[in-house]
Amino acid sequence: MAGEKIVVCGAGGFIGGHLVAALLQQGAAVRGVDVKPRADWFQVFPEAENVTLDLREKEACEQAVREAGIVYNLAADMGGMGFIESNKALCMLSVLINTHLLMAAKDVGADRFFYSSSACVYAADKQISPDVTALKEEDAYPAMPEDGYGWEKLFSERMCRHFREDFGLRTRVARYHNVYGPHGTYDGGREKAPAAICRKVIAAKLSGQKDIEIWGDGEQTRSFQWIGDCVKGTQMILESDYVEPLNLGSNELVTINRLVDLAEEIGEVKLKRRYNLSAPKGVNGRNSDNTLIRKMFGWEPSTRLRDGLEKTYRWIYDQMTSSTSAHPMSSA
C-alpha cells in the first residue's frame, strides 16, 4: 500500500470509521470522505485527510478519488429494517454514488475498487422460514431482492462486474450480513437490531421500567457479524484475486428473542417483552453460508455473538450515560 492513496467513502459512518482506523494502523495514506459534516462523523482521525462531499454528485466523486490507487465504497443512504422499508427511493438513489465512483475510479486509473453489498440482495422466497437454509452466493438469482435497498445493491454489483469486464478496473464485492459493534448508530431509526436491543435494555434498566418493545414476534432469525471480522474480511477480499461477490457474515444463527436474552444477561436484568406485530421485521430468516469464503481464504468471521455484543452494550451504555456524548445518525 506504500505510496498509494486509499480512499474510504462513507468514512464518517460505522464500518467506514473502523476501516479507516485499521488502514492507518497499517501505515496507509488515507482519504476519508462522507456527506456528513466532520462533527457528525462517528470517528475522526487527524492522520487521515478528511473530506466532506456529497458523492451522489459526479464532480464530488471525481474530487474524492484524485490520486487514488484503491477505493473502498461503503457510502450509502441506509439503516436498519425500519429505515429501508420506509425509504425505498432514498435507498435506490445510492446507485448514483457507486456509479459515479466507478466512473471516476476508472478515469483516474485506480488499481482496485471495493463495493460493500448486502445480504438484502438475496431472493425473498429463500428466506420465508426462521429455520432458513444458509444463503449461498448463487441464491441471489433469479433475482427477488429486498425492495429498494436490495435492488440498488444487486444493480451496483452488476455495475462493478461490467466495469471490471469492459474497462479492466479490478472490482471486488462483499455481501455484508448484519454488522454490529461500537462507534455506530444506536437510535433515531437507522440502527440495526443488536444496537437497538442494547439501547432498549439499557434504557429500561436506567429508567427502572420493566418492559421493552420487540418488533415482530421475536422468532425471526438472523446472524450478526462483529465489526472487527468485517474489516478483516473486507481487506482480504479487496486484496484477493477472487472477482465474484462473496458472503461476509457470521453463520451463528439466533432468534431476535435470543438476542434479547443475551442483552439482558449482559445488563443483568430481566424484562417483560411487548411484541409489536405491525412493526417492520424483514424476512423471517437469514443466515450466511460461508462455504465459499472458507474455501477461498481458509477463514470466516468467527467472533461469538455474546462476546461482541458485550463490547457493543458497554459502548452504548457509556454513550447513553455520558452528558457529553454525541451519536449522529449514520448513513454510511
mmCIF file of C-alpha atoms in Angstrom:
data_model
loop_
_atom_site.group_PDB
_atom_site.id
_atom_site.type_symbol
_atom_site.label_atom_id
_atom_site.label_comp_id
_atom_site.label_asym_id
_atom_site.label_seq_id
_atom_site.Cartn_x
_atom_site.Cartn_y
_atom_site.Cartn_z
ATOM 1 C CA MET A 1 0.000 0.000 0.000
ATOM 2 C CA ALA A 2 3.030 2.280 0.229
ATOM 3 C CA GLY A 3 2.720 5.354 -1.959
ATOM 4 C CA GLU A 4 -0.957 4.760 -2.767
ATOM 5 C CA LYS A 5 -3.770 6.989 -1.614
ATOM 6 C CA ILE A 6 -6.538 4.784 -0.243
ATOM 7 C CA VAL A 7 -9.954 6.417 -0.370
ATOM 8 C CA VAL A 8 -12.666 5.281 2.046
ATOM 9 C CA CYS A 9 -16.101 6.542 1.004
ATOM 10 C CA GLY A 10 -18.505 6.544 3.944
ATOM 11 C CA ALA A 11 -15.617 7.155 6.356
ATOM 12 C CA GLY A 12 -17.861 9.043 8.771
ATOM 13 C CA GLY A 13 -20.109 6.031 9.187
ATOM 14 C CA PHE A 14 -19.872 2.931 11.318
ATOM 15 C CA ILE A 15 -17.960 0.447 9.151
ATOM 16 C CA GLY A 16 -16.055 3.181 7.334
ATOM 17 C CA GLY A 17 -14.663 4.610 10.557
ATOM 18 C CA HIS A 18 -13.372 1.232 11.685
ATOM 19 C CA LEU A 19 -11.837 0.589 8.258
ATOM 20 C CA VAL A 20 -10.013 3.942 8.313
ATOM 21 C CA ALA A 21 -8.637 3.084 11.767
ATOM 22 C CA ALA A 22 -7.301 -0.257 10.518
ATOM 23 C CA LEU A 23 -5.734 1.241 7.398
ATOM 24 C CA LEU A 24 -3.988 3.981 9.364
ATOM 25 C CA GLN A 25 -2.635 1.417 11.808
ATOM 26 C CA GLN A 26 -1.207 -0.433 8.799
ATOM 27 C CA GLY A 27 0.605 2.715 7.662
ATOM 28 C CA ALA A 28 -1.631 3.634 4.729
ATOM 29 C CA ALA A 29 -2.200 7.140 3.378
ATOM 30 C CA VAL A 30 -5.968 7.515 3.734
ATOM 31 C CA ARG A 31 -8.515 9.996 2.448
ATOM 32 C CA GLY A 32 -11.852 9.644 4.233
ATOM 33 C CA VAL A 33 -14.966 11.002 2.537
ATOM 34 C CA ASP A 34 -18.508 11.368 3.879
ATOM 35 C CA VAL A 35 -21.559 13.518 3.207
ATOM 36 C CA LYS A 36 -21.891 14.474 6.870
ATOM 37 C CA PRO A 37 -20.040 17.419 8.440
ATOM 38 C CA ARG A 38 -16.941 16.134 10.244
ATOM 39 C CA ALA A 39 -18.512 16.985 13.601
ATOM 40 C CA ASP A 40 -21.081 14.265 12.890
ATOM 41 C CA TRP A 41 -18.637 11.515 11.916
ATOM 42 C CA PHE A 42 -18.553 8.585 14.326
ATOM 43 C CA GLN A 43 -14.759 8.517 14.299
ATOM 44 C CA VAL A 44 -12.363 11.186 13.009
ATOM 45 C CA PHE A 45 -8.639 10.546 12.682
ATOM 46 C CA PRO A 46 -6.354 13.583 12.249
ATOM 47 C CA GLU A 47 -3.761 11.390 10.498
ATOM 48 C CA ALA A 48 -6.183 10.953 7.589
ATOM 49 C CA GLU A 49 -7.296 13.513 5.027
ATOM 50 C CA ASN A 50 -10.948 14.021 5.997
ATOM 51 C CA VAL A 51 -13.254 15.487 3.358
ATOM 52 C CA THR A 52 -16.978 16.280 3.300
ATOM 53 C CA LEU A 53 -18.514 15.630 -0.137
ATOM 54 C CA ASP A 54 -21.908 14.569 -1.487
ATOM 55 C CA LEU A 55 -20.950 11.504 -3.515
ATOM 56 C CA ARG A 56 -24.272 11.418 -5.322
ATOM 57 C CA GLU A 57 -22.715 14.181 -7.440
ATOM 58 C CA LYS A 58 -20.345 13.172 -10.253
ATOM 59 C CA GLU A 59 -17.953 16.073 -9.642
ATOM 60 C CA ALA A 60 -17.699 15.176 -5.957
ATOM 61 C CA CYS A 61 -16.710 11.617 -6.859
ATOM 62 C CA GLU A 62 -14.027 12.917 -9.203
ATOM 63 C CA GLN A 63 -12.643 15.061 -6.390
ATOM 64 C CA ALA A 64 -12.828 12.191 -3.902
ATOM 65 C CA VAL A 65 -10.714 9.735 -5.926
ATOM 66 C CA ARG A 66 -7.931 12.043 -7.114
ATOM 67 C CA GLU A 67 -4.574 10.242 -6.859
ATOM 68 C CA ALA A 68 -6.357 7.133 -5.559
ATOM 69 C CA GLY A 69 -4.872 3.698 -6.004
ATOM 70 C CA ILE A 70 -7.605 1.945 -4.041
ATOM 71 C CA VAL A 71 -11.230 2.964 -3.481
ATOM 72 C CA TYR A 72 -13.497 1.442 -0.826
ATOM 73 C CA ASN A 73 -17.141 2.340 -1.399
ATOM 74 C CA LEU A 74 -19.049 1.966 1.868
ATOM 75 C CA ALA A 75 -21.193 5.064 1.286
ATOM 76 C CA ALA A 76 -24.962 4.653 1.106
ATOM 77 C CA ASP A 77 -28.181 6.115 2.457
ATOM 78 C CA MET A 78 -29.245 3.221 4.613
ATOM 79 C CA GLY A 79 -30.150 1.941 8.056
ATOM 80 C CA GLY A 80 -31.980 -0.864 9.791
ATOM 81 C CA MET A 81 -35.177 -2.516 8.638
ATOM 82 C CA GLY A 82 -37.369 0.321 9.886
ATOM 83 C CA PHE A 83 -35.478 2.764 7.671
ATOM 84 C CA ILE A 84 -35.106 0.730 4.483
ATOM 85 C CA GLU A 85 -38.744 -0.378 4.432
ATOM 86 C CA SER A 86 -39.901 3.247 4.656
ATOM 87 C CA ASN A 87 -37.322 4.920 2.386
ATOM 88 C CA LYS A 88 -37.087 2.811 -0.777
ATOM 89 C CA ALA A 89 -36.465 5.739 -3.122
ATOM 90 C CA LEU A 90 -33.699 7.173 -0.938
ATOM 91 C CA CYS A 91 -32.060 3.759 -0.817
ATOM 92 C CA MET A 92 -32.286 3.388 -4.590
ATOM 93 C CA LEU A 93 -30.651 6.781 -5.103
ATOM 94 C CA SER A 94 -27.419 5.365 -3.658
ATOM 95 C CA VAL A 95 -26.937 3.877 -7.124
ATOM 96 C CA LEU A 96 -25.676 7.335 -8.082
ATOM 97 C CA ILE A 97 -22.845 7.059 -5.550
ATOM 98 C CA ASN A 98 -21.491 3.766 -6.827
ATOM 99 C CA THR A 99 -21.974 4.607 -10.497
ATOM 100 C CA HIS A 100 -20.178 7.959 -10.256
ATOM 101 C CA LEU A 101 -17.412 6.476 -8.103
ATOM 102 C CA LEU A 102 -16.809 3.679 -10.614
ATOM 103 C CA MET A 103 -16.600 6.187 -13.458
ATOM 104 C CA ALA A 104 -14.209 8.399 -11.517
ATOM 105 C CA ALA A 105 -12.045 5.461 -10.372
ATOM 106 C CA LYS A 106 -11.765 4.232 -13.944
ATOM 107 C CA ASP A 107 -10.817 7.673 -15.239
ATOM 108 C CA VAL A 108 -8.155 8.237 -12.581
ATOM 109 C CA GLY A 109 -6.626 4.820 -13.201
ATOM 110 C CA ALA A 110 -7.308 3.338 -9.772
ATOM 111 C CA ASP A 111 -5.995 -0.179 -9.312
ATOM 112 C CA ARG A 112 -8.781 -1.673 -7.191
ATOM 113 C CA PHE A 113 -12.347 -0.822 -6.189
ATOM 114 C CA PHE A 114 -14.305 -2.419 -3.343
ATOM 115 C CA TYR A 115 -18.103 -2.328 -3.166
ATOM 116 C CA SER A 116 -19.994 -3.112 0.032
ATOM 117 C CA SER A 117 -23.099 -5.028 -0.973
ATOM 118 C CA SER A 118 -25.616 -6.643 1.352
ATOM 119 C CA ALA A 119 -27.406 -9.865 2.199
ATOM 120 C CA CYS A 120 -30.541 -7.931 1.183
ATOM 121 C CA VAL A 121 -29.738 -8.934 -2.423
ATOM 122 C CA TYR A 122 -30.921 -12.488 -1.722
ATOM 123 C CA ALA A 123 -34.209 -13.804 -3.084
ATOM 124 C CA ALA A 124 -37.086 -13.334 -0.665
ATOM 125 C CA ASP A 125 -38.540 -16.782 -1.358
ATOM 126 C CA LYS A 126 -35.422 -18.354 0.182
ATOM 127 C CA GLN A 127 -35.968 -16.511 3.474
ATOM 128 C CA ILE A 128 -39.560 -17.313 4.383
ATOM 129 C CA SER A 129 -38.856 -19.588 7.357
ATOM 130 C CA PRO A 130 -36.997 -18.877 10.614
ATOM 131 C CA ASP A 131 -35.354 -22.279 10.064
ATOM 132 C CA VAL A 132 -33.673 -20.834 6.990
ATOM 133 C CA THR A 133 -31.129 -22.699 4.925
ATOM 134 C CA ALA A 134 -27.962 -20.594 4.937
ATOM 135 C CA LEU A 135 -27.756 -18.434 1.824
ATOM 136 C CA LYS A 136 -25.177 -19.287 -0.814
ATOM 137 C CA GLU A 137 -23.837 -16.638 -3.187
ATOM 138 C CA GLU A 138 -25.722 -18.262 -6.079
ATOM 139 C CA ASP A 139 -29.045 -17.677 -4.283
ATOM 140 C CA ALA A 140 -29.138 -14.039 -5.426
ATOM 141 C CA TYR A 141 -30.540 -15.259 -8.753
ATOM 142 C CA PRO A 142 -33.249 -15.495 -10.046
ATOM 143 C CA ALA A 143 -33.460 -12.001 -8.613
ATOM 144 C CA MET A 144 -36.033 -11.140 -5.956
ATOM 145 C CA PRO A 145 -34.107 -8.898 -3.520
ATOM 146 C CA GLU A 146 -35.349 -6.596 -0.768
ATOM 147 C CA ASP A 147 -37.395 -3.902 -2.492
ATOM 148 C CA GLY A 148 -35.494 -0.630 -2.830
ATOM 149 C CA TYR A 149 -32.291 -1.210 -0.851
ATOM 150 C CA GLY A 150 -31.700 -4.758 -2.103
ATOM 151 C CA TRP A 151 -32.342 -3.863 -5.738
ATOM 152 C CA GLU A 152 -29.846 -0.997 -5.538
ATOM 153 C CA LYS A 153 -27.216 -3.323 -4.111
ATOM 154 C CA LEU A 154 -27.791 -6.001 -6.741
ATOM 155 C CA PHE A 155 -27.705 -3.479 -9.588
ATOM 156 C CA SER A 156 -24.491 -1.953 -8.256
ATOM 157 C CA GLU A 157 -22.906 -5.398 -8.018
ATOM 158 C CA ARG A 158 -23.585 -5.838 -11.736
ATOM 159 C CA MET A 159 -22.173 -2.405 -12.492
ATOM 160 C CA CYS A 160 -18.952 -3.396 -10.710
ATOM 161 C CA ARG A 161 -18.803 -6.590 -12.745
ATOM 162 C CA HIS A 162 -19.159 -4.785 -16.055
ATOM 163 C CA PHE A 163 -16.586 -2.120 -15.186
ATOM 164 C CA ARG A 164 -14.189 -4.963 -14.459
ATOM 165 C CA GLU A 165 -15.023 -6.835 -17.663
ATOM 166 C CA ASP A 166 -15.244 -3.838 -20.001
ATOM 167 C CA PHE A 167 -12.699 -1.394 -18.541
ATOM 168 C CA GLY A 168 -10.275 -3.530 -16.537
ATOM 169 C CA LEU A 169 -10.991 -1.881 -13.185
ATOM 170 C CA ARG A 170 -10.338 -4.589 -10.589
ATOM 171 C CA THR A 171 -13.601 -4.571 -8.650
ATOM 172 C CA ARG A 172 -14.323 -6.710 -5.596
ATOM 173 C CA VAL A 173 -17.677 -7.175 -3.856
ATOM 174 C CA ALA A 174 -18.649 -8.422 -0.390
ATOM 175 C CA ARG A 175 -22.202 -9.074 0.749
ATOM 176 C CA TYR A 176 -22.326 -7.868 4.353
ATOM 177 C CA HIS A 177 -24.567 -9.693 6.820
ATOM 178 C CA ASN A 178 -25.736 -7.533 9.757
ATOM 179 C CA VAL A 179 -22.558 -5.876 11.012
ATOM 180 C CA TYR A 180 -22.544 -4.638 14.617
ATOM 181 C CA GLY A 181 -20.156 -3.131 17.161
ATOM 182 C CA PRO A 182 -19.244 0.147 18.897
ATOM 183 C CA HIS A 183 -18.999 3.563 17.224
ATOM 184 C CA GLY A 184 -22.243 3.198 15.285
ATOM 185 C CA THR A 185 -25.886 4.272 15.214
ATOM 186 C CA TYR A 186 -27.964 3.012 18.129
ATOM 187 C CA ASP A 187 -31.059 5.230 18.000
ATOM 188 C CA GLY A 188 -33.032 7.520 15.716
ATOM 189 C CA GLY A 189 -34.443 4.924 13.307
ATOM 190 C CA ARG A 190 -31.366 3.871 11.321
ATOM 191 C CA GLU A 191 -29.937 1.470 13.889
ATOM 192 C CA LYS A 192 -29.869 -2.286 13.365
ATOM 193 C CA ALA A 193 -31.140 -4.961 15.723
ATOM 194 C CA PRO A 194 -28.116 -5.527 18.028
ATOM 195 C CA ALA A 195 -27.695 -1.811 18.746
ATOM 196 C CA ALA A 196 -31.457 -1.253 19.048
ATOM 197 C CA ILE A 197 -31.866 -4.127 21.500
ATOM 198 C CA CYS A 198 -28.906 -2.980 23.584
ATOM 199 C CA ARG A 199 -30.328 0.551 23.696
ATOM 200 C CA LYS A 200 -33.776 -0.664 24.747
ATOM 201 C CA VAL A 201 -32.412 -2.880 27.511
ATOM 202 C CA ILE A 202 -30.123 -0.111 28.787
ATOM 203 C CA ALA A 203 -32.932 2.470 28.689
ATOM 204 C CA ALA A 204 -35.236 0.150 30.609
ATOM 205 C CA LYS A 205 -32.573 -0.530 33.221
ATOM 206 C CA LEU A 206 -31.674 3.142 33.649
ATOM 207 C CA SER A 207 -35.314 4.256 33.915
ATOM 208 C CA GLY A 208 -36.495 1.398 36.082
ATOM 209 C CA GLN A 209 -39.167 0.341 33.619
ATOM 210 C CA LYS A 210 -39.905 -3.368 33.467
ATOM 211 C CA ASP A 211 -40.685 -3.952 29.796
ATOM 212 C CA ILE A 212 -39.425 -3.346 26.252
ATOM 213 C CA GLU A 213 -40.941 -3.439 22.772
ATOM 214 C CA ILE A 214 -39.774 -6.059 20.275
ATOM 215 C CA TRP A 215 -40.543 -5.714 16.561
ATOM 216 C CA GLY A 216 -42.319 -8.807 15.221
ATOM 217 C CA ASP A 217 -42.827 -11.950 17.264
ATOM 218 C CA GLY A 218 -39.147 -12.296 18.097
ATOM 219 C CA GLU A 219 -38.851 -15.637 16.351
ATOM 220 C CA GLN A 220 -37.329 -14.209 13.143
ATOM 221 C CA THR A 221 -33.733 -15.383 12.804
ATOM 222 C CA ARG A 222 -30.519 -13.617 11.809
ATOM 223 C CA SER A 223 -26.744 -13.896 12.031
ATOM 224 C CA PHE A 224 -24.733 -10.909 13.254
ATOM 225 C CA GLN A 225 -21.135 -10.115 12.303
ATOM 226 C CA TRP A 226 -18.638 -8.407 14.610
ATOM 227 C CA ILE A 227 -17.120 -5.243 13.118
ATOM 228 C CA GLY A 228 -13.530 -6.449 13.512
ATOM 229 C CA ASP A 229 -14.282 -9.552 11.443
ATOM 230 C CA CYS A 230 -15.996 -7.380 8.838
ATOM 231 C CA VAL A 231 -12.969 -5.085 8.449
ATOM 232 C CA LYS A 232 -10.552 -8.020 8.208
ATOM 233 C CA GLY A 233 -12.713 -9.761 5.602
ATOM 234 C CA THR A 234 -13.212 -6.555 3.625
ATOM 235 C CA GLN A 235 -9.480 -6.012 3.216
ATOM 236 C CA MET A 236 -8.902 -9.679 2.456
ATOM 237 C CA ILE A 237 -11.469 -9.652 -0.342
ATOM 238 C CA LEU A 238 -10.220 -6.338 -1.774
ATOM 239 C CA GLU A 239 -6.647 -7.632 -1.976
ATOM 240 C CA SER A 240 -7.580 -11.053 -3.401
ATOM 241 C CA ASP A 241 -7.894 -12.352 -6.948
ATOM 242 C CA TYR A 242 -11.465 -13.571 -6.395
ATOM 243 C CA VAL A 243 -13.773 -11.464 -8.566
ATOM 244 C CA GLU A 244 -17.326 -12.628 -7.780
ATOM 245 C CA PRO A 245 -19.455 -11.378 -4.843
ATOM 246 C CA LEU A 246 -18.710 -13.147 -1.559
ATOM 247 C CA ASN A 247 -20.727 -13.521 1.626
ATOM 248 C CA LEU A 248 -19.109 -11.735 4.550
ATOM 249 C CA GLY A 249 -21.005 -12.667 7.676
ATOM 250 C CA SER A 250 -21.219 -14.911 10.704
ATOM 251 C CA ASN A 251 -23.133 -18.181 10.454
ATOM 252 C CA GLU A 252 -24.149 -18.155 14.147
ATOM 253 C CA LEU A 253 -27.927 -18.112 13.669
ATOM 254 C CA VAL A 254 -30.072 -16.734 16.514
ATOM 255 C CA THR A 255 -33.637 -15.563 17.013
ATOM 256 C CA ILE A 256 -34.314 -11.967 17.944
ATOM 257 C CA ASN A 257 -35.631 -13.320 21.246
ATOM 258 C CA ARG A 258 -32.238 -14.930 21.854
ATOM 259 C CA LEU A 259 -30.543 -11.625 21.012
ATOM 260 C CA VAL A 260 -32.694 -10.006 23.717
ATOM 261 C CA ASP A 261 -31.744 -12.807 26.129
ATOM 262 C CA LEU A 262 -28.071 -12.035 25.599
ATOM 263 C CA ALA A 263 -28.520 -8.294 26.101
ATOM 264 C CA GLU A 264 -30.475 -8.957 29.292
ATOM 265 C CA GLU A 265 -27.730 -11.276 30.551
ATOM 266 C CA ILE A 266 -25.091 -8.626 29.897
ATOM 267 C CA GLY A 267 -27.202 -5.947 31.575
ATOM 268 C CA GLU A 268 -28.150 -8.250 34.460
ATOM 269 C CA VAL A 269 -31.836 -7.501 34.057
ATOM 270 C CA LYS A 270 -34.986 -9.390 33.020
ATOM 271 C CA LEU A 271 -37.733 -7.522 31.205
ATOM 272 C CA LYS A 272 -41.258 -8.207 30.035
ATOM 273 C CA ARG A 273 -41.489 -8.179 26.245
ATOM 274 C CA ARG A 274 -44.191 -6.401 24.274
ATOM 275 C CA TYR A 275 -44.330 -7.686 20.697
ATOM 276 C CA ASN A 276 -45.286 -5.145 18.037
ATOM 277 C CA LEU A 277 -46.532 -7.360 15.209
ATOM 278 C CA SER A 278 -47.198 -4.395 12.906
ATOM 279 C CA ALA A 279 -43.622 -3.066 13.040
ATOM 280 C CA PRO A 280 -41.140 -3.754 10.219
ATOM 281 C CA LYS A 281 -39.362 -7.064 10.798
ATOM 282 C CA GLY A 282 -37.868 -8.000 7.417
ATOM 283 C CA VAL A 283 -37.615 -11.584 6.220
ATOM 284 C CA ASN A 284 -38.376 -14.441 8.600
ATOM 285 C CA GLY A 285 -34.907 -15.940 8.435
ATOM 286 C CA ARG A 286 -31.463 -15.072 7.042
ATOM 287 C CA ASN A 287 -28.075 -16.693 7.561
ATOM 288 C CA SER A 288 -24.721 -16.655 5.780
ATOM 289 C CA ASP A 289 -23.384 -19.770 4.050
ATOM 290 C CA ASN A 290 -19.619 -19.412 4.498
ATOM 291 C CA THR A 291 -18.552 -22.394 2.397
ATOM 292 C CA LEU A 292 -17.076 -20.252 -0.362
ATOM 293 C CA ILE A 293 -15.133 -17.792 1.804
ATOM 294 C CA ARG A 294 -13.662 -20.723 3.769
ATOM 295 C CA LYS A 295 -12.653 -22.378 0.503
ATOM 296 C CA MET A 296 -11.055 -19.229 -0.941
ATOM 297 C CA PHE A 297 -9.310 -17.895 2.173
ATOM 298 C CA GLY A 298 -9.341 -20.619 4.811
ATOM 299 C CA TRP A 299 -11.101 -18.072 7.025
ATOM 300 C CA GLU A 300 -14.553 -16.868 8.026
ATOM 301 C CA PRO A 301 -15.938 -14.396 10.578
ATOM 302 C CA SER A 302 -15.784 -16.211 13.906
ATOM 303 C CA THR A 303 -16.280 -13.800 16.829
ATOM 304 C CA ARG A 304 -19.013 -15.163 19.108
ATOM 305 C CA LEU A 305 -22.125 -13.016 19.277
ATOM 306 C CA ARG A 306 -22.065 -12.993 23.084
ATOM 307 C CA ASP A 307 -18.512 -11.602 23.106
ATOM 308 C CA GLY A 308 -19.106 -8.896 20.514
ATOM 309 C CA LEU A 309 -22.471 -7.916 21.946
ATOM 310 C CA GLU A 310 -20.985 -7.314 25.381
ATOM 311 C CA LYS A 311 -18.471 -4.822 23.924
ATOM 312 C CA THR A 312 -21.270 -3.159 21.955
ATOM 313 C CA TYR A 313 -23.515 -2.969 25.028
ATOM 314 C CA ARG A 314 -20.754 -1.406 27.142
ATOM 315 C CA TRP A 315 -20.049 1.245 24.498
ATOM 316 C CA ILE A 316 -23.733 2.159 24.078
ATOM 317 C CA TYR A 317 -24.158 2.290 27.861
ATOM 318 C CA ASP A 318 -21.267 4.728 28.114
ATOM 319 C CA GLN A 319 -22.782 6.876 25.361
ATOM 320 C CA MET A 320 -26.222 6.914 26.999
ATOM 321 C CA THR A 321 -24.876 7.802 30.444
ATOM 322 C CA SER A 322 -22.401 10.464 29.303
ATOM 323 C CA SER A 323 -23.743 14.013 29.366
ATOM 324 C CA THR A 324 -21.342 15.000 26.581
ATOM 325 C CA SER A 325 -21.926 12.057 24.253
ATOM 326 C CA ALA A 326 -22.978 12.651 20.664
ATOM 327 C CA HIS A 327 -24.333 9.957 18.417
ATOM 328 C CA PRO A 328 -25.078 11.178 14.887
ATOM 329 C CA MET A 329 -27.438 9.347 12.592
ATOM 330 C CA SER A 330 -25.135 7.483 10.237
ATOM 331 C CA SER A 331 -25.934 6.898 6.584
ATOM 332 C CA ALA A 332 -22.728 5.181 5.623
#
